Every structure is written in C-alpha cells, then in structure tokens.
C-alpha cells in the first residue's frame, strides 16, 4: 500500500501540481488515522474482553468443581446403604445369588451409579449390574483390599489397561462381626469429561500426586501436567514462537495449548487433594475484538476506495495494456475451444462404451431371468402333469365329479404360473405395493397342498407344529408360498437316500415369526455358497441352482432373512424369520 501512495500515475494531460500533492496528503492522513484508531481500539477492547473471559472461566471451573464434589458425595452413601440390605446379606449367608443381580440392576437406575458389584469374602463377583463380570476374581483389586482393611467406606482410583481411570466406593458387609463380602459402587466421572469437551475450554483434574485422572484430552491421562502439555516438537515450537512474536493482537500467552495462546486457571477440589485446571482459548476474545476492528477497517476501506477511485480516473493511459491483455485472452480462448472439442469427442467415445456395457448387462440379466422362470415353473408343471394323469384315470372310472376337482386344481396352478411370471418381472424393482396382512399358517397349508402330488409318490413322514393362534405378518402370500415350496422340494430331494425320510415344519411366534423346515438328510457341505445363484448339489438336469437364491431375495424383500444350517442330528435346517405384524401396523393398514 505504501508504494501506491508514494507514486503518481502518468497523465497524458498537463499535470496540475496542486491536485497531486493534496491527494497524497489526504491519503497519508487517512491511513495514519486508520492505523491509530485500529491500534487503540485493539488495546482497549482486548483488555476488556480478556477480563470478561477470565471471569467466566473462573466461574465455569467453580461450577465444574461443585458438580464433581456433588457426584462424589451422592455416591459415597450408597455402599453404606447397600451393606445393610437384608436381601444381599441373606444371599451372602445362604450363597443363593439367583435374585441378587436383578436386585442390583433395579438399584442402578435409582441411585444413578455407573455400576454395582457384590463380592463374597473370597473376592469372587457373585452379583453385578454388568452380567459379564459375574464369576470374576477381585481378590487383589485395590477396592477389595482397602475395604477389608477399613471399617468405613473407602474411595479408590485405579487406572485401567486402556489408560482410563475407574473410580469406586467400596465397603465390607458384616453380620455379627463376621465378614460376608464387599459391595463396590462405580462412580461415573467420565460423563463430566464429555460435558467439559462440549465447551471451548480444555479441563484436567490431577490427584494428590499431580497425575492427570480426568481430562478432555485423552492423551493427558496418567501423566503429570507438565509432561502432558509437552506434546509439540522443537520445529513446531519455533514456528509458533515466531508467529507469537509477530502477533499484532498482543494477547498474553500463559501457556500454549494445541498451538494457540490460552489463559490458565487452577482451583483446589476439596477431595483427597485433587486440583482442577482449565485452559480457556482466546478465540472468543479475538472474535469480539476482530468484529469491531472489522467494522472500523471497513469504514476506512470505503473511504480509501473513494479516494482511489478519484485517483484512478487519471489512469486512462493503461487502456493500451488492457487491449494487449484482451488479445492474449482471445488466444487463450481459442486454445480452450480446441480443448473443449477434444473433450467432447472423448465423452462421445465414453458414451458409446457405456451403451455397449449396458447392452451386455441387459443380456446377462435376460439370461438369468430366463433361468429363473424355467426353475419356478417346473413345480406347477410337474403338479399339473400329476393332476392330469389323475383326472384321466378318474374319467376312465366314470368319476367326473372328482375329475372336475383335479381340473380346478390345474386351473389354480395356471393362475399361479401367471402370478409367478408377474413376480419375476418385478425382481428388478424392490417394492411392497402388494403387501397385505396374512397368516403364516395359511401359507404353510397352501404350500403343503401344492406339494401333495410329490408327497404321495414317496413315503415321507411330514410333521407339522403350528400354533393355534394366527401368526400375522405383512407380506405377499404368493411369494412366501413360493419360498416354502422351494424349501419343501429341497427337503424331499435331500431325503431320497434316507431309509426313513422325515420333514418337519415348525411355526413359532416370538420377537418375530419363525418358519423352520428341517429334514433328516445328509446336510449341506458348503453353507457359504448355498444362496449364490446357480449353485447346486443336484445332478445335471435336476436343478439350476436358483431356488435358494430366489427364496433368499424374496424373504429379504419381505423384510426378513433366510438362514441355513446343519442340524445337530444331521440333516439341513432352513429358518425363515419375518417381522410380526404389530397391532398399530394392522390398525393403520385397516384404516388405509
């Protein structure tokens, strides 16, 4: 800016000395006034906002300390109360801890402790709010040893292997002078770390030995304060020192935290010699000061802009340079046009390649769809063949009424084949437009009816275990029947080499509706590849390996999952899990 203010631009017209000198003087005076106002404002505002920020930091530290003491005092009375609990004392006397864990869990929400742990006289965990710790040994843990040595409630701080600290109150439980066990109450002080981290301050708490036990920075835990803060390399420290030396704001740096100047405030926590230290960033001070300074600088900038505009009127001679730059820009524009043309040709080639790839994908999808149609229509066609043979025999025996029943079943199968083709057309678009409430028991009955011709040709024992009450789910009945038919057909094929073939169908209702199809065949060797398309263990011609892949996709569309495993006594077990239809969902569906 200094060069612009000390040089005048050449003017093709005769110069007027008075105007040039006045412009220089006005420019120098305006810049001097701007520098003085900004400097004085910066000093005054910095001192004012720094003091305000310091007072707020001290108030926050006092509040943090009070919350910490309140939490410790609230949990300190819990071991005394629990050590007098008759139910816990009775459990320790009789070694019957069947209800102890549930009792501790019920206390947990009332007292808002982090955890509750009941130890017997040998230090074994016999009841705990965290069931994973049941049976663990704590004979050598400090809170157990300290509780045995004291007749009062003791507080223990233990650093875990993960570098965090666990805070506990413990007290021994006695009856008639006999030691029964120890009750341990975990205190959740880490929640304060999370709340502190939501403020712009960095906070740490040190114990009587000066080691950090709570901190918003996890790398500080377990270290003295000085060692915790010394986390910056020498080159970085040099760069920060240089940056601080030229810092125009002049903020006092009490300590460096993450490369920025901060103010440090320490207070004593009235508990076992603890001390709390906070580091407050000057960011809020800078923000407020810079806001005022920005307004001042903007005002002077507008005045300078007006002055420069008047001076720039005398720079008409630069039009020749602009003309030359325009010529260079035209040449650059021509080069850009050539590059754009080349890129368009490349994009056209890419579009041709994408169209070729899309056509190949369509052909592959068409082949897979043809195989799926062939597989899904085999079952109705086989059933139709059986019904036609039966109808022919009935007509020969002069039993037309029964033959009409077979023809009706054939008509139902034709309708089913049409529905299957419609379902296969919709495989590419996932949708639940045709979903409706349905009873799983009806789907099982329909699937068994469809498989009746194949079941009659073989001596297979079919057992059904179906609840009496409806098992309602939201889905597509035809597609679910298609899944069950596939599973039943696979079960029949798996029991061909078994002397006494048996297929079990079980429907159960819990958190979800579960349909289990179990056989006593030879099981499945490769469970990982079972649901992959075109994977089959049958002989060539008996199957294309799409049944389970299609069934898995159908169950997934219905919001459930299809699971396969081998049974403990041999054979394969297929489980269809579907979300049950809740009452509120049924009400909504009925309203619609």
Coordinates of C-alpha atoms in Angstrom, one line a residue:
X1 CA 0.0 0.0 0.0
X2 CA 2.9 2.3 0.7
X3 CA 4.2 2.1 -2.9
X4 CA 0.8 3.1 -4.3
X5 CA 0.6 6.1 -2.1
X6 CA 4.1 7.4 -2.9
X7 CA 3.9 7.2 -6.7
X8 CA 1.7 9.1 -9.1
X9 CA 0.4 7.6 -12.3
X10 CA 1.4 9.3 -15.5
X11 CA -1.2 11.5 -17.1
X12 CA -1.2 12.4 -20.8
X13 CA -2.6 15.7 -20.0
X14 CA -0.6 18.6 -18.5
X15 CA -0.2 17.8 -14.7
X16 CA -1.6 20.1 -12.1
X17 CA 0.8 20.1 -9.1
X18 CA -1.8 21.2 -6.5
X19 CA -4.2 18.3 -7.1
X20 CA -1.4 15.6 -6.8
X21 CA 0.0 17.0 -3.6
X22 CA -3.4 17.3 -1.9
X23 CA -4.2 13.7 -2.9
X24 CA -1.0 12.5 -1.3
X25 CA -1.6 14.4 1.9
X26 CA -5.2 13.2 2.2
X27 CA -4.1 9.6 1.6
X28 CA -1.3 9.7 4.2
X29 CA -3.6 11.3 6.8
X30 CA -6.4 8.8 6.2
X31 CA -4.0 5.8 6.5
X32 CA -2.4 7.3 9.7
X33 CA -5.8 7.9 11.3
X34 CA -6.9 4.3 10.4
X35 CA -3.8 2.8 12.0
X36 CA -4.1 4.8 15.1
X37 CA -7.8 4.1 15.6
X38 CA -7.4 0.4 15.0
X39 CA -4.4 0.1 17.3
X40 CA -6.0 2.0 20.2
X41 CA -9.3 0.1 19.8
X42 CA -7.5 -3.2 19.7
X43 CA -5.7 -2.5 23.0
X44 CA -8.8 -1.3 24.9
X45 CA -11.1 -4.0 23.6
X46 CA -8.6 -6.7 24.2
X47 CA -8.2 -5.8 27.8
X48 CA -11.9 -5.5 28.4
X49 CA -12.9 -8.8 26.7
X50 CA -10.0 -10.6 28.2
X51 CA -11.1 -9.8 31.7
X52 CA -14.7 -10.8 30.9
X53 CA -13.4 -14.1 29.5
X54 CA -11.2 -14.7 32.6
X55 CA -14.2 -14.2 35.0
X56 CA -16.3 -16.6 33.0
X57 CA -13.6 -19.2 33.0
X58 CA -13.2 -18.9 36.8
X59 CA -17.0 -19.3 37.2
X60 CA -17.0 -22.4 35.0
X61 CA -14.2 -24.0 36.9
X62 CA -16.1 -23.4 40.2
X63 CA -19.2 -24.9 38.7
X64 CA -17.2 -28.0 37.3
X65 CA -15.6 -28.5 40.8
X66 CA -19.0 -28.3 42.5
X67 CA -20.6 -30.8 40.2
X68 CA -17.7 -33.2 40.7
X69 CA -17.9 -33.0 44.5
X70 CA -21.7 -33.4 44.3
X71 CA -21.4 -36.6 42.3
X72 CA -18.8 -38.0 44.7
X73 CA -20.8 -37.1 47.8
X74 CA -24.0 -38.6 46.3
X75 CA -22.4 -41.9 45.6
X76 CA -20.4 -42.1 48.9
X77 CA -23.5 -43.0 50.9
X78 CA -24.6 -45.8 48.6
X79 CA -22.2 -48.5 49.9
X80 CA -23.4 -47.9 53.5
X81 CA -27.0 -48.4 52.5
X82 CA -26.4 -51.5 50.4
X83 CA -24.2 -53.1 53.1
X84 CA -27.3 -53.1 55.3
X85 CA -29.6 -54.5 52.6
X86 CA -31.2 -57.7 54.2
X87 CA -31.6 -59.4 50.8
X88 CA -27.9 -59.0 50.0
X89 CA -26.9 -60.1 53.5
X90 CA -29.2 -63.2 53.2
X91 CA -27.7 -64.0 49.8
X92 CA -24.2 -63.9 51.1
X93 CA -25.2 -66.1 54.1
X94 CA -27.1 -68.8 52.0
X95 CA -24.9 -68.5 48.8
X96 CA -28.2 -68.1 46.9
X97 CA -27.5 -65.3 44.4
X98 CA -30.3 -66.1 41.9
X99 CA -32.0 -62.8 42.7
X100 CA -29.0 -60.6 43.7
X101 CA -28.0 -59.5 40.2
X102 CA -31.6 -58.4 39.4
X103 CA -31.7 -56.5 42.7
X104 CA -28.5 -54.6 41.9
X105 CA -29.8 -53.8 38.4
X106 CA -33.0 -52.4 39.9
X107 CA -31.0 -50.2 42.3
X108 CA -28.8 -49.0 39.4
X109 CA -31.4 -46.7 37.9
X110 CA -32.5 -45.3 41.3
X111 CA -29.1 -44.3 42.5
X112 CA -27.6 -43.4 39.1
X113 CA -24.3 -45.1 39.7
X114 CA -22.0 -46.3 37.0
X115 CA -22.0 -50.0 38.2
X116 CA -22.8 -52.1 41.2
X117 CA -20.7 -55.2 42.2
X118 CA -21.2 -57.7 45.1
X119 CA -18.2 -59.7 46.1
X120 CA -18.1 -62.6 48.5
X121 CA -15.5 -63.0 51.3
X122 CA -13.1 -64.6 48.7
X123 CA -13.3 -61.7 46.3
X124 CA -15.5 -63.5 43.7
X125 CA -18.2 -61.5 41.9
X126 CA -21.4 -63.1 42.8
X127 CA -23.8 -60.4 41.6
X128 CA -23.2 -57.4 39.3
X129 CA -25.2 -54.9 37.3
X130 CA -22.9 -55.9 34.4
X131 CA -23.6 -59.6 34.0
X132 CA -20.3 -60.2 32.1
X133 CA -18.3 -59.7 35.3
X134 CA -20.1 -62.5 37.2
X135 CA -17.7 -65.1 38.5
X136 CA -14.6 -62.9 38.0
X137 CA -12.0 -62.7 40.8
X138 CA -11.2 -59.4 42.5
X139 CA -9.2 -60.7 45.5
X140 CA -6.2 -58.5 44.7
X141 CA -8.1 -55.4 43.4
X142 CA -7.4 -52.3 45.5
X143 CA -11.0 -51.6 46.3
X144 CA -11.5 -55.1 47.7
X145 CA -8.2 -55.0 49.7
X146 CA -8.9 -51.4 51.0
X147 CA -12.5 -52.3 52.0
X148 CA -11.3 -55.3 54.1
X149 CA -8.7 -53.1 55.9
X150 CA -11.2 -50.4 56.8
X151 CA -14.4 -50.2 58.8
X152 CA -15.7 -47.3 56.7
X153 CA -16.5 -46.7 53.1
X154 CA -13.3 -46.3 51.1
X155 CA -12.7 -44.5 47.8
X156 CA -10.3 -46.0 45.2
X157 CA -8.9 -44.7 42.0
X158 CA -7.5 -47.4 39.6
X159 CA -6.0 -46.9 36.1
X160 CA -7.2 -49.5 33.6
X161 CA -5.2 -51.1 30.8
X162 CA -6.9 -48.7 28.3
X163 CA -5.3 -45.7 30.1
X164 CA -8.6 -44.6 31.7
X165 CA -9.4 -44.3 35.4
X166 CA -12.1 -46.2 37.3
X167 CA -13.5 -44.6 40.4
X168 CA -15.2 -46.7 43.1
X169 CA -16.6 -46.6 46.6
X170 CA -16.4 -49.9 48.4
X171 CA -17.4 -51.2 51.9
X172 CA -17.3 -54.6 53.5
X173 CA -20.5 -56.3 54.6
X174 CA -20.5 -57.9 58.1
X175 CA -23.0 -59.6 60.3
X176 CA -22.4 -60.2 63.9
X177 CA -18.7 -59.4 63.4
X178 CA -18.3 -62.0 60.6
X179 CA -17.1 -60.9 57.2
X180 CA -19.7 -61.7 54.5
X181 CA -18.4 -59.8 51.4
X182 CA -17.8 -56.4 49.9
X183 CA -20.1 -54.1 48.0
X184 CA -18.5 -52.0 45.3
X185 CA -20.1 -48.9 43.7
X186 CA -18.7 -47.5 40.5
X187 CA -18.8 -43.7 40.1
X188 CA -19.2 -42.3 36.6
X189 CA -16.9 -39.3 36.5
X190 CA -16.2 -39.7 32.7
X191 CA -19.5 -38.1 31.9
X192 CA -18.0 -34.8 33.1
X193 CA -15.2 -35.2 30.6
X194 CA -17.9 -35.4 27.8
X195 CA -19.7 -32.3 29.1
X196 CA -16.5 -30.4 29.5
X197 CA -15.5 -31.2 26.0
X198 CA -18.6 -29.5 24.7
X199 CA -17.3 -26.1 25.9
X200 CA -14.4 -24.2 24.4
X201 CA -12.3 -24.9 27.5
X202 CA -9.8 -27.7 28.0
X203 CA -10.0 -29.1 31.5
X204 CA -7.9 -31.6 33.5
X205 CA -8.1 -32.9 37.1
X206 CA -5.0 -34.1 38.9
X207 CA -4.8 -36.2 42.1
X208 CA -2.7 -35.5 45.1
X209 CA 0.4 -36.9 43.3
X210 CA 0.0 -34.5 40.4
X211 CA -1.1 -37.1 37.8
X212 CA -4.0 -36.3 35.5
X213 CA -7.0 -38.5 36.2
X214 CA -9.7 -36.7 34.3
X215 CA -9.2 -34.6 31.2
X216 CA -10.9 -33.5 28.0
X217 CA -7.8 -34.7 26.1
X218 CA -7.4 -38.5 26.4
X219 CA -3.6 -38.3 25.9
X220 CA -3.2 -36.4 29.1
X221 CA -4.5 -39.1 31.5
X222 CA -1.9 -40.8 33.7
X223 CA 0.8 -38.1 33.2
X224 CA 1.9 -35.0 35.2
X225 CA 0.6 -31.8 33.9
X226 CA 3.9 -30.6 32.5
X227 CA 4.6 -33.8 30.7
X228 CA 1.0 -33.9 29.3
X229 CA 1.4 -30.4 27.8
X230 CA 4.8 -31.1 26.3
X231 CA 3.4 -32.7 23.1
X232 CA 4.9 -30.4 20.5
X233 CA 8.2 -31.0 18.5
X234 CA 11.0 -28.4 18.5
X235 CA 10.5 -27.2 14.9
X236 CA 6.8 -26.6 15.6
X237 CA 7.6 -24.8 18.8
X238 CA 10.0 -22.5 16.9
X239 CA 7.4 -21.7 14.3
X240 CA 4.8 -20.9 17.0
X241 CA 7.3 -18.7 18.8
X242 CA 7.9 -16.8 15.6
X243 CA 4.2 -16.5 15.0
X244 CA 3.6 -15.2 18.5
X245 CA 6.4 -12.7 18.2
X246 CA 4.7 -11.0 15.2
X247 CA 1.1 -11.4 16.6
X248 CA -0.3 -7.9 16.3
X249 CA -3.0 -8.6 18.9
X250 CA -0.6 -8.6 21.8
X251 CA -2.6 -11.2 23.9
X252 CA -0.7 -12.5 26.9
X253 CA 0.2 -16.2 26.5
X254 CA 0.2 -18.0 29.8
X255 CA 0.6 -21.5 28.3
X256 CA 0.4 -23.0 24.8
X257 CA -2.4 -25.5 24.1
X258 CA -2.7 -27.0 20.6
X259 CA -0.6 -24.2 19.2
X260 CA -2.8 -21.3 20.4
X261 CA -2.4 -18.8 23.2
X262 CA -4.7 -19.6 26.2
X263 CA -5.3 -18.5 29.7
X264 CA -4.8 -21.0 32.6
X265 CA -6.9 -21.1 35.7
X266 CA -6.3 -23.6 38.6
X267 CA -8.5 -24.3 41.7
X268 CA -8.5 -26.8 44.5
X269 CA -11.1 -29.5 44.6
X270 CA -11.9 -30.3 48.3
X271 CA -11.5 -34.1 47.9
X272 CA -8.3 -36.1 48.6
X273 CA -6.0 -33.3 47.4
X274 CA -7.4 -33.1 43.9
X275 CA -6.8 -29.9 41.7
X276 CA -8.7 -28.8 38.6
X277 CA -7.1 -26.7 35.9
X278 CA -8.8 -25.2 32.9
X279 CA -7.3 -23.7 29.7
X280 CA -9.5 -21.1 28.1
X281 CA -9.0 -20.1 24.5
X282 CA -8.7 -16.5 23.5
X283 CA -10.8 -17.3 20.4
X284 CA -13.9 -15.6 21.8
X285 CA -11.8 -12.5 22.7
X286 CA -10.3 -12.4 19.2
X287 CA -13.7 -12.9 17.6
X288 CA -15.3 -10.0 19.5
X289 CA -12.3 -7.7 19.0
X290 CA -12.0 -8.6 15.4
X291 CA -15.7 -7.8 14.8
X292 CA -15.3 -4.2 16.0
X293 CA -12.0 -3.8 14.2
X294 CA -13.5 -5.2 11.0
X295 CA -16.2 -2.5 11.1
X296 CA -13.6 0.2 11.6
X297 CA -11.4 -1.2 8.9
X298 CA -14.4 -1.5 6.5
X299 CA -15.2 2.2 7.1
X300 CA -11.7 3.3 6.4
X301 CA -11.6 0.9 3.4
X302 CA -14.6 2.6 1.9
X303 CA -13.0 6.0 2.3
X304 CA -9.8 4.7 0.7
X305 CA -11.8 3.2 -2.1
X306 CA -13.4 6.5 -2.8
X307 CA -10.1 8.2 -2.8
X308 CA -8.6 5.6 -5.1
X309 CA -11.5 5.9 -7.4
X310 CA -10.8 9.6 -7.8
X311 CA -7.1 8.9 -8.4
X312 CA -7.8 6.0 -10.8
X313 CA -9.6 8.4 -13.1
X314 CA -6.2 9.6 -14.1
X315 CA -5.1 6.1 -15.2
X316 CA -6.6 6.1 -18.7
X317 CA -3.3 5.5 -20.3
X318 CA -3.4 1.9 -19.2
X319 CA -6.1 1.2 -21.8
X320 CA -3.4 0.1 -24.2
X321 CA -2.2 -2.5 -21.8
X322 CA -5.8 -3.8 -21.4
X323 CA -6.0 -4.1 -25.2
X324 CA -2.9 -6.2 -25.2
X325 CA -4.3 -8.4 -22.4
X326 CA -7.5 -8.8 -24.4
X327 CA -5.6 -10.1 -27.4
X328 CA -3.8 -12.6 -25.1
X329 CA -7.2 -13.7 -23.7
X330 CA -8.6 -14.2 -27.2
X331 CA -5.7 -16.6 -28.0
X332 CA -6.3 -18.4 -24.7
X333 CA -10.0 -18.7 -25.6
X334 CA -9.1 -20.3 -28.9
X335 CA -6.9 -22.8 -27.1
X336 CA -9.7 -23.6 -24.7
X337 CA -12.2 -24.1 -27.5
X338 CA -9.8 -26.7 -29.1
X339 CA -9.5 -28.4 -25.7
X340 CA -13.3 -28.4 -25.3
X341 CA -13.7 -30.0 -28.7
X342 CA -11.3 -32.8 -27.8
X343 CA -13.1 -33.4 -24.6
X344 CA -16.4 -33.7 -26.4
X345 CA -15.0 -36.3 -28.7
X346 CA -13.7 -38.2 -25.7
X347 CA -17.2 -38.0 -24.0
X348 CA -18.9 -39.3 -27.1
X349 CA -16.5 -42.3 -27.2
X350 CA -17.2 -42.9 -23.5
X351 CA -21.0 -42.8 -24.1
X352 CA -20.6 -45.5 -26.8
X353 CA -18.6 -47.7 -24.4
X354 CA -21.3 -47.2 -21.7
X355 CA -24.1 -48.1 -24.1
X356 CA -22.2 -51.3 -25.1
X357 CA -21.7 -52.2 -21.4
X358 CA -25.4 -51.5 -20.6
X359 CA -26.5 -53.8 -23.5
X360 CA -24.2 -56.6 -22.2
X361 CA -25.7 -56.2 -18.7
X362 CA -29.2 -56.4 -20.1
X363 CA -28.4 -59.6 -22.0
X364 CA -26.9 -61.1 -18.8
X365 CA -30.0 -60.1 -16.8
X366 CA -32.2 -61.6 -19.5
X367 CA -30.3 -64.9 -19.3
X368 CA -30.7 -65.0 -15.5
X369 CA -34.4 -64.2 -15.7
X370 CA -34.9 -67.0 -18.3
X371 CA -33.3 -69.5 -15.9
X372 CA -35.4 -68.2 -13.0
X373 CA -38.6 -68.6 -15.0
X374 CA -37.7 -72.1 -16.0
X375 CA -36.9 -73.1 -12.4
X376 CA -40.0 -71.5 -10.9
X377 CA -42.4 -73.0 -13.5
X378 CA -41.1 -76.6 -13.1
X379 CA -43.0 -77.2 -9.9
X380 CA -46.5 -76.1 -11.2
X381 CA -45.9 -78.0 -14.4
X382 CA -45.0 -81.2 -12.5
X383 CA -48.1 -80.8 -10.4
X384 CA -50.3 -80.2 -13.4
X385 CA -48.9 -83.4 -15.0
X386 CA -49.8 -85.4 -12.0
X387 CA -53.3 -83.9 -11.8
X388 CA -53.9 -84.6 -15.5
X389 CA -53.0 -88.2 -15.1
X390 CA -55.3 -88.5 -12.1
X391 CA -58.1 -86.8 -13.9
X392 CA -57.7 -89.1 -16.9
X393 CA -57.9 -92.1 -14.6
X394 CA -61.0 -90.7 -12.9
X395 CA -62.7 -90.2 -16.2
X396 CA -62.0 -93.7 -17.2
X397 CA -63.5 -94.9 -14.0
X398 CA -66.6 -92.8 -14.6
X399 CA -65.9 -90.4 -11.7
X400 CA -66.4 -87.0 -13.4
X401 CA -67.0 -85.0 -10.2
X402 CA -63.6 -86.0 -8.7
X403 CA -62.0 -85.3 -12.1
X404 CA -63.5 -81.8 -12.1
X405 CA -61.7 -81.2 -8.7
X406 CA -58.4 -82.1 -10.4
X407 CA -59.2 -79.7 -13.3
X408 CA -60.0 -77.0 -10.8
X409 CA -56.6 -77.5 -9.2
X410 CA -55.0 -77.4 -12.7
X411 CA -56.7 -74.0 -13.2
X412 CA -55.3 -72.8 -9.9
X413 CA -51.9 -73.8 -11.0
X414 CA -52.2 -72.0 -14.3
X415 CA -53.2 -68.8 -12.3
X416 CA -50.2 -69.4 -10.1
X417 CA -47.9 -69.7 -13.1
X418 CA -49.1 -66.4 -14.4
X419 CA -48.6 -64.8 -11.0
X420 CA -45.0 -66.3 -10.9
X421 CA -44.2 -64.7 -14.2
X422 CA -45.5 -61.4 -12.9
X423 CA -43.5 -61.7 -9.7
X424 CA -40.3 -62.4 -11.7
X425 CA -40.9 -59.3 -13.8
X426 CA -40.8 -57.3 -10.6
X427 CA -37.5 -58.7 -9.3
X428 CA -35.6 -55.6 -10.7
X429 CA -37.7 -53.2 -8.7
X430 CA -37.9 -53.6 -5.0
X431 CA -41.4 -52.7 -3.8
X432 CA -44.0 -53.6 -1.3
X433 CA -47.1 -52.3 -3.1
X434 CA -48.8 -55.8 -3.0
X435 CA -48.1 -56.4 0.7
X436 CA -51.0 -57.2 2.9
X437 CA -51.6 -58.7 6.3
X438 CA -51.5 -62.5 6.1
X439 CA -51.5 -65.6 8.3
X440 CA -48.3 -67.7 8.1
X441 CA -50.3 -70.8 8.9
X442 CA -52.3 -70.4 5.7
X443 CA -49.1 -70.1 3.6
X444 CA -47.8 -73.4 5.1
X445 CA -51.1 -75.2 4.4
X446 CA -51.2 -73.9 0.8
X447 CA -47.5 -74.9 0.2
X448 CA -48.2 -78.4 1.5
X449 CA -51.3 -78.7 -0.7
X450 CA -49.2 -77.7 -3.7
X451 CA -46.6 -80.4 -2.8
X452 CA -49.3 -83.0 -2.2
X453 CA -48.7 -84.9 -5.6
X454 CA -45.0 -85.2 -4.9
X455 CA -45.6 -86.2 -1.3
X456 CA -47.9 -89.0 -2.4
X457 CA -45.4 -90.5 -4.7
X458 CA -42.9 -91.1 -1.8
X459 CA -43.3 -92.4 1.7
X460 CA -42.1 -89.3 3.6
X461 CA -43.2 -88.5 7.1
X462 CA -44.4 -84.9 7.3
X463 CA -44.8 -83.4 10.8
X464 CA -46.3 -80.0 11.4
X465 CA -46.0 -78.0 14.6
X466 CA -48.2 -74.9 14.1
X467 CA -49.7 -72.7 16.8
X468 CA -53.4 -72.4 17.2
X469 CA -53.5 -68.6 17.2
X470 CA -52.9 -66.7 14.0
X471 CA -49.3 -65.7 13.1
X472 CA -49.8 -62.4 11.3
X473 CA -47.1 -60.8 9.1
X474 CA -47.2 -58.1 6.4
X475 CA -46.1 -59.5 3.0
X476 CA -47.0 -61.2 -0.3
X477 CA -48.7 -64.6 0.3
X478 CA -47.9 -65.9 -3.2
X479 CA -44.2 -65.1 -2.8
X480 CA -44.0 -66.6 0.7
X481 CA -45.7 -69.8 -0.6
X482 CA -43.1 -69.9 -3.4
X483 CA -40.3 -69.8 -0.7
X484 CA -41.9 -72.6 1.3
X485 CA -42.4 -74.8 -1.8
X486 CA -38.7 -74.4 -2.7
X487 CA -37.7 -75.4 0.8
X488 CA -40.0 -78.4 0.9
X489 CA -38.8 -79.5 -2.5
X490 CA -35.2 -79.3 -1.4
X491 CA -36.0 -81.2 1.7
X492 CA -37.7 -84.0 -0.3
X493 CA -34.6 -84.2 -2.6
X494 CA -32.3 -84.3 0.4
X495 CA -34.1 -87.3 1.9
X496 CA -34.0 -89.5 -1.3
X497 CA -31.1 -91.6 0.0
X498 CA -32.5 -91.9 3.6
X499 CA -34.3 -95.1 4.7
X500 CA -36.9 -93.3 6.8
X501 CA -37.3 -89.8 5.3
X502 CA -38.8 -87.2 7.5
X503 CA -39.5 -83.5 7.1
X504 CA -40.5 -81.2 10.0
X505 CA -42.4 -77.9 9.6
X506 CA -42.4 -75.7 12.7
X507 CA -44.1 -72.3 13.0
X508 CA -43.3 -70.3 16.2
X509 CA -44.0 -66.8 17.3
X510 CA -41.7 -64.6 19.5
X511 CA -40.0 -61.4 18.7
X512 CA -40.5 -62.4 15.1
X513 CA -42.4 -65.1 13.1
X514 CA -40.1 -68.1 12.6
X515 CA -40.8 -70.9 10.0
X516 CA -38.5 -73.8 10.3
X517 CA -38.2 -76.6 7.6
X518 CA -36.0 -79.4 8.8
X519 CA -35.1 -82.8 7.2
X520 CA -33.0 -85.8 8.2
X521 CA -30.9 -85.9 5.1
X522 CA -27.1 -85.6 4.8
X523 CA -26.9 -81.9 5.4
X524 CA -25.1 -79.2 3.5
X525 CA -21.4 -79.2 2.9
X526 CA -20.8 -75.6 1.7
X527 CA -23.1 -73.2 3.6
X528 CA -21.2 -70.1 2.5
X529 CA -22.1 -70.7 -1.2
X530 CA -25.6 -72.1 -0.6
X531 CA -27.5 -68.9 -1.5
X532 CA -25.4 -67.9 -4.5
X533 CA -27.1 -68.1 -7.9
X534 CA -26.6 -71.3 -10.0
X535 CA -25.0 -73.1 -7.0
X536 CA -26.5 -76.6 -6.7
X537 CA -25.6 -80.1 -5.3
X538 CA -28.1 -81.9 -7.6
X539 CA -27.2 -83.9 -10.7
X540 CA -27.3 -82.1 -14.0
X541 CA -30.9 -81.7 -15.2
X542 CA -32.4 -81.9 -11.7
X543 CA -32.0 -78.2 -10.9
X544 CA -30.2 -75.0 -12.0
X545 CA -29.3 -73.7 -8.5
X546 CA -31.6 -70.7 -8.4
X547 CA -34.3 -71.8 -5.9
X548 CA -32.5 -70.8 -2.7
X549 CA -31.1 -67.6 -4.3
X550 CA -34.6 -66.5 -5.4
X551 CA -36.0 -67.6 -2.0
X552 CA -33.4 -65.5 -0.1
X553 CA -34.2 -62.5 -2.3
X554 CA -38.0 -62.9 -1.6
X555 CA -37.5 -63.2 2.1
X556 CA -35.3 -60.1 2.1
X557 CA -38.0 -58.2 0.1
X558 CA -40.4 -59.1 2.8
X559 CA -38.2 -57.6 5.5
X560 CA -36.8 -60.8 6.9
X561 CA -34.0 -63.2 6.4
X562 CA -33.4 -66.8 5.3
X563 CA -30.9 -68.8 7.4
X564 CA -29.4 -72.2 6.7
X565 CA -27.5 -74.5 9.0
X566 CA -26.9 -78.2 9.7
X567 CA -28.9 -79.8 12.5
X568 CA -27.3 -81.5 15.5
X569 CA -28.6 -84.9 14.5
X570 CA -27.8 -84.5 10.8
X571 CA -29.9 -83.0 8.0
X572 CA -30.4 -79.4 6.9
X573 CA -32.4 -76.8 8.8
X574 CA -33.8 -73.7 7.0
X575 CA -35.3 -70.9 9.0
X576 CA -37.4 -68.0 7.6
X577 CA -37.5 -65.0 10.0
X578 CA -40.2 -62.4 9.3
X579 CA -41.2 -59.3 11.3
X580 CA -44.5 -59.8 13.0
X581 CA -47.5 -57.5 12.3
X582 CA -47.9 -55.3 15.3
X583 CA -51.4 -54.1 16.3
X584 CA -50.7 -50.5 15.5
X585 CA -49.5 -51.5 12.0
X586 CA -52.6 -53.6 11.5
X587 CA -54.8 -50.6 12.5
X588 CA -53.0 -48.4 10.0
X589 CA -53.4 -50.9 7.3
X590 CA -57.1 -51.3 8.0
X591 CA -57.6 -47.5 8.0
X592 CA -55.9 -47.3 4.6

